[in-house]
Amino acid sequence: MAGSGRNALLEVTDLVQSFSQPRGILDRLAGRPVKTVHAVNGVSFDILRGEVFSLVGESGCGKSTTARTVVRLLEPKAGRIVFDGEDITAYSPSRMMPVRKKMQMIFQDPYASLNPRQRIKDIIMEPMLFHRTVSGKEEAESRMLSLLDIVGFRPEQADRYPHQFSGGQRQRIGIARALATNPSFIVADEPVSALDVSIQAQVLNLMMDLRDEFGLSYLFIAHDLSVVRHVTERLGIMYLGFIVEKGDRDSIFGRPLHPYTEALLAAAPTLDREKAAAPLQGDVPSPITLPPGCPFAGRCPRKMEVCDARRPSLLPVEGRMVACHLYGEE
Amino acid sequence: MSEYLLEVRNLQTRFELFRGTVKAVDGVDFTLREGEILGLVGESGGGKSVTGFSLLGLIDPPGRIAAGEVIFRGENLLEKSEEEMRRIRGKEISMIFQDPMTSLNPLQSIGRQIGEMLALHTPLSPADRRKRSIELLREVGIPNPEDRLENYPHQFSGGMRQRVVIAIALAANPKLIIADEPTTALDVTVQAQILALMENLVKRFGSALILITHDLAVVSEMTHRVAVMYCGRVVEEGPTRELVRHPFHPYTKGLLESIPRLSGERSRRLPQIPGMVPSLFDLPPGCSFAPRCGYATDLCRHEAPRMRAVAPGRTVSCHNPVQGGEEAEGHGR
Amino acid sequence: MSAKKEGFFKSEFFHNFVRSPGALAGLFIVTFFVVLVTAGPLFTPQNPYDIGSLDLMDAFKPPVWMEGGDPAFVLGTDDQGRDLLSAMVYGSRISLFIGLSVVVLSCVLGTFLGLVAGYFGGRLDSLLMRVVDIQLSFPAMLVALFIMAAFGRGLGKLVTALTIVGWVLYARTVRGSVLVEKKKEYVDAARLIGLSPFPIILRHVLPNILTPLIVIATIHVGTVILTEATLSYLGVGVPVTRPSLGLLVKNGYDVLFSGLWWSSVFPGMFIMLLVFGINLLGDFLRDEFNPRLK
């Protein structure tokens, strides 16, 4: 169940994020309303110290947006973010500065997450020098070299540029950069989705080794359930900006309750099954006009009348939280 | 006539680049029967996409097909002129690409694009073409096809667009469809729909399918046979179910083991293949996989292995195939 | 570092450069002009700006190989009795100076505005783009003409006018590039470190948008030289005492059709040659830096 209290490193409560699509002059003159993309609609979760928590879902579900909002790359529209005991929801850039040392991010695209014009040694030293977590250039260099060693590079490679490395190597450089200021919390936004299968395993193992060695917490964003199952302790399944099921790994994978979770597990191609199950029909609806009731009602194979009318809340069922009218009281 | 719809023998495709010559496809052999689904699996740089393009003669300079034979229905495609190939593309052999947004013309309605395919390869009248287009759209599961003929690609979601692409590929009822990562850009639930659709249609229309992908799991659910590629060569080939359960080549075995599973035991560390895929400019001597292989011997490092049969229907390119095809560890199953 | 120098001469860029006839020709021409304007004045038979050394009696003497030619004036003389060859050398200097200074100034101004507009977006961006759009809807020539006619002739004024006309090209291109780079994750990573906008713009974004700038700047030099030539031809360019190549063309134009062709044609050919050389280089750079599909 949700962790709370002294041991929670991160507490996110009712987080809301939306984007308004800018109207052209003609639309404004015609009086057309502003279109808003409701990306995150009241998401809550906690992450304990040293824990891996995942947000899983398909494109457009809001998981990446949630992650970016949690680290304040985007300003939340509503909700609360409490990190290491501090309410950072509305911190100004200067107040965020000391916090930034403690939370870092690993990005999805190894080809866009490193500045092509910076040598990798500078990429890794930049955060250290900026935050003065080292006493000077010398200490920065020695720390940089030790980080490179941890992620599996030789010292000679420090002078090279990103384009001289493969996708998997670049991802490891990104990990070294994230570790530069000795953070306690790392957001990993689809860290292995763009990598080849054999490299995925390497990077995942590295991330888990680092977690063990440095006591890190991860917010792990992914769409691949089998990857998530391997690394996470607890997870939340997202659909259209809502968390529809949340709990510990074994409960959810062993016995998924929410119809969408079931569908996701059934749809995921896997070596364990011989035949794919009957797939879920329909497409993910647009986050511009949210359905009034359950966000999944349009595609749910077990939909009831109430599902179109009323939005279900997250309620504790069988050891995890589910937002579904099939469970819980009416 | 041969029992095979397609026989590829010693296909070699090279790219002459500034930094050197890349042997993207370096002696690939495989066969395909009518109505069969073959999975061409490998990681990036493995040569699978280039193989697909080579079959259709779609290799532009600085690439060229250096050697080999592509025998389709008894004729070597590599010996045909561009004009002859144009008649074959679309009509006999169709291709589906990864990104539906760039494989569809954003400025033309989908009705027009299907119609164009039909006009090129069938003798149907415009009225019949329209009827057939609607039928095709219905086959691929697009609701209200009559209304949607006039729509443009951007008015469809990613999954719908890929269905349109499939409709176009099937329009002239080709004998062979080559699908290059057709679902990689799609969400998981949509991917499942598209794969089910493809499997269904391919069976109904009686076409053969070459499914090119990096996703072994997709391949294991959908294909009859699999060819695994590494650095431009096929390292192992055989019936899917058997290959996945009992791989012979260490690369296949390593790959299968490093994929996390959705059920069963999970171990703390994923078994991983050490090292990295070598640069195609700088392939190691002997077997390309030797530097990463736990079973490599001196022979492996000096002499490249050749494809040979190690069991009925199973071929491997390896000096020391995994003995008896040990079951790929499902993390201690 | 020696490793870097070695690297350049082995690079694909260098390899392609020495194999491209256009690029080599362009480099040769541009180098010729650079040498000409730096060392030329030491060797010209006459200093055309020294009014005392001119004699109106020498006006419109034909080139040395024609009847009536004077070996002292190899390519003939212009309407003021200036040795055409010397005038062309000094004129090239003026033309190149104008070309380079306008490009440097408009590049710096345009890049700065483009960076700011692209990175910060919002109203600043809208405002800037409206200004750019409005200015681009007037022909550059007309704008420059208007400014020069209003404020009179002069080298400084000319450079200013052409800079005002020229910055929009850079601003627009830079803004577009910034929009693309802004979406890339390395910019997010920089923000996540806690860097404020200006260090991010200067250290992370700017180095990555330089490539299209180099191409544009190179071709822009040629454009400026031609524009200046046209303005001078129309009488609103450089002052008469220090003629650029364009002004020389004008001066000889009046008598062009009475058979005294050389004082227009030779400077005109020089302009053409210089701009051609610049364009050859620019074309090569543009093709080289075009991201190629694998």
PDB file of N, CA and C in Angstrom, chain B residues 108-112 130 134 137 144-153 155-156:
ATOM      1  N   GLN B 108      -2.789  13.507 -49.837  1.00  0.00           N
ATOM      2  CA  GLN B 108      -3.803  12.812 -50.633  1.00  0.00           C
ATOM      3  C   GLN B 108      -4.753  12.073 -49.725  1.00  0.00           C
ATOM      4  N   SER B 109      -6.011  12.010 -50.115  1.00  0.00           N
ATOM      5  CA  SER B 109      -6.964  11.248 -49.316  1.00  0.00           C
ATOM      6  C   SER B 109      -6.595   9.780 -49.404  1.00  0.00           C
ATOM      7  N   ILE B 110      -6.990   9.029 -48.389  1.00  0.00           N
ATOM      8  CA  ILE B 110      -6.594   7.621 -48.400  1.00  0.00           C
ATOM      9  C   ILE B 110      -7.316   6.869 -49.506  1.00  0.00           C
ATOM     10  N   GLY B 111      -8.512   7.348 -49.846  1.00  0.00           N
ATOM     11  CA  GLY B 111      -9.216   6.717 -50.965  1.00  0.00           C
ATOM     12  C   GLY B 111      -8.391   6.796 -52.228  1.00  0.00           C
ATOM     13  N   ARG B 112      -7.784   7.947 -52.412  1.00  0.00           N
ATOM     14  CA  ARG B 112      -6.974   8.125 -53.604  1.00  0.00           C
ATOM     15  C   ARG B 112      -5.747   7.234 -53.586  1.00  0.00           C
ATOM     16  N   ARG B 130     -13.500   1.923 -56.390  1.00  0.00           N
ATOM     17  CA  ARG B 130     -14.052   2.536 -55.184  1.00  0.00           C
ATOM     18  C   ARG B 130     -14.699   1.471 -54.292  1.00  0.00           C
ATOM     19  N   ILE B 134     -13.460   0.393 -50.466  1.00  0.00           N
ATOM     20  CA  ILE B 134     -14.326   0.337 -49.285  1.00  0.00           C
ATOM     21  C   ILE B 134     -14.257  -1.044 -48.641  1.00  0.00           C
ATOM     22  N   LEU B 137     -10.996  -1.369 -46.753  1.00  0.00           N
ATOM     23  CA  LEU B 137     -11.007  -0.639 -45.489  1.00  0.00           C
ATOM     24  C   LEU B 137     -11.815  -1.391 -44.439  1.00  0.00           C
ATOM     25  N   ASN B 144     -17.104   2.691 -40.721  1.00  0.00           N
ATOM     26  CA  ASN B 144     -17.648   3.644 -41.699  1.00  0.00           C
ATOM     27  C   ASN B 144     -16.705   3.884 -42.865  1.00  0.00           C
ATOM     28  N   PRO B 145     -16.302   2.849 -43.537  1.00  0.00           N
ATOM     29  CA  PRO B 145     -15.313   3.053 -44.595  1.00  0.00           C
ATOM     30  C   PRO B 145     -15.784   3.968 -45.718  1.00  0.00           C
ATOM     31  N   GLU B 146     -17.094   3.959 -46.038  1.00  0.00           N
ATOM     32  CA  GLU B 146     -17.553   4.795 -47.151  1.00  0.00           C
ATOM     33  C   GLU B 146     -17.268   6.262 -46.866  1.00  0.00           C
ATOM     34  N   ASP B 147     -17.476   6.653 -45.610  1.00  0.00           N
ATOM     35  CA  ASP B 147     -17.243   8.049 -45.275  1.00  0.00           C
ATOM     36  C   ASP B 147     -15.758   8.364 -45.188  1.00  0.00           C
ATOM     37  N   ARG B 148     -14.980   7.398 -44.779  1.00  0.00           N
ATOM     38  CA  ARG B 148     -13.586   7.699 -44.503  1.00  0.00           C
ATOM     39  C   ARG B 148     -12.690   7.686 -45.728  1.00  0.00           C
ATOM     40  N   LEU B 149     -13.231   7.266 -46.835  1.00  0.00           N
ATOM     41  CA  LEU B 149     -12.423   7.272 -48.056  1.00  0.00           C
ATOM     42  C   LEU B 149     -11.875   8.654 -48.371  1.00  0.00           C
ATOM     43  N   GLU B 150     -12.683   9.657 -48.038  1.00  0.00           N
ATOM     44  CA  GLU B 150     -12.283  11.024 -48.386  1.00  0.00           C
ATOM     45  C   GLU B 150     -11.345  11.632 -47.362  1.00  0.00           C
ATOM     46  N   ASN B 151     -11.155  10.950 -46.241  1.00  0.00           N
ATOM     47  CA  ASN B 151     -10.320  11.532 -45.192  1.00  0.00           C
ATOM     48  C   ASN B 151      -8.844  11.490 -45.551  1.00  0.00           C
ATOM     49  N   TYR B 152      -8.111  12.385 -44.895  1.00  0.00           N
ATOM     50  CA  TYR B 152      -6.661  12.444 -45.079  1.00  0.00           C
ATOM     51  C   TYR B 152      -5.955  11.729 -43.927  1.00  0.00           C
ATOM     52  N   PRO B 153      -4.708  11.316 -44.150  1.00  0.00           N
ATOM     53  CA  PRO B 153      -4.009  10.544 -43.108  1.00  0.00           C
ATOM     54  C   PRO B 153      -4.028  11.191 -41.729  1.00  0.00           C
ATOM     55  N   GLN B 155      -6.167  12.642 -40.252  1.00  0.00           N
ATOM     56  CA  GLN B 155      -7.442  12.499 -39.558  1.00  0.00           C
ATOM     57  C   GLN B 155      -7.621  11.122 -38.935  1.00  0.00           C
ATOM     58  N   PHE B 156      -6.596  10.303 -39.046  1.00  0.00           N
ATOM     59  CA  PHE B 156      -6.641   8.980 -38.440  1.00  0.00           C
ATOM     60  C   PHE B 156      -5.623   8.893 -37.321  1.00  0.00           C
TER      61      PHE B 156
END
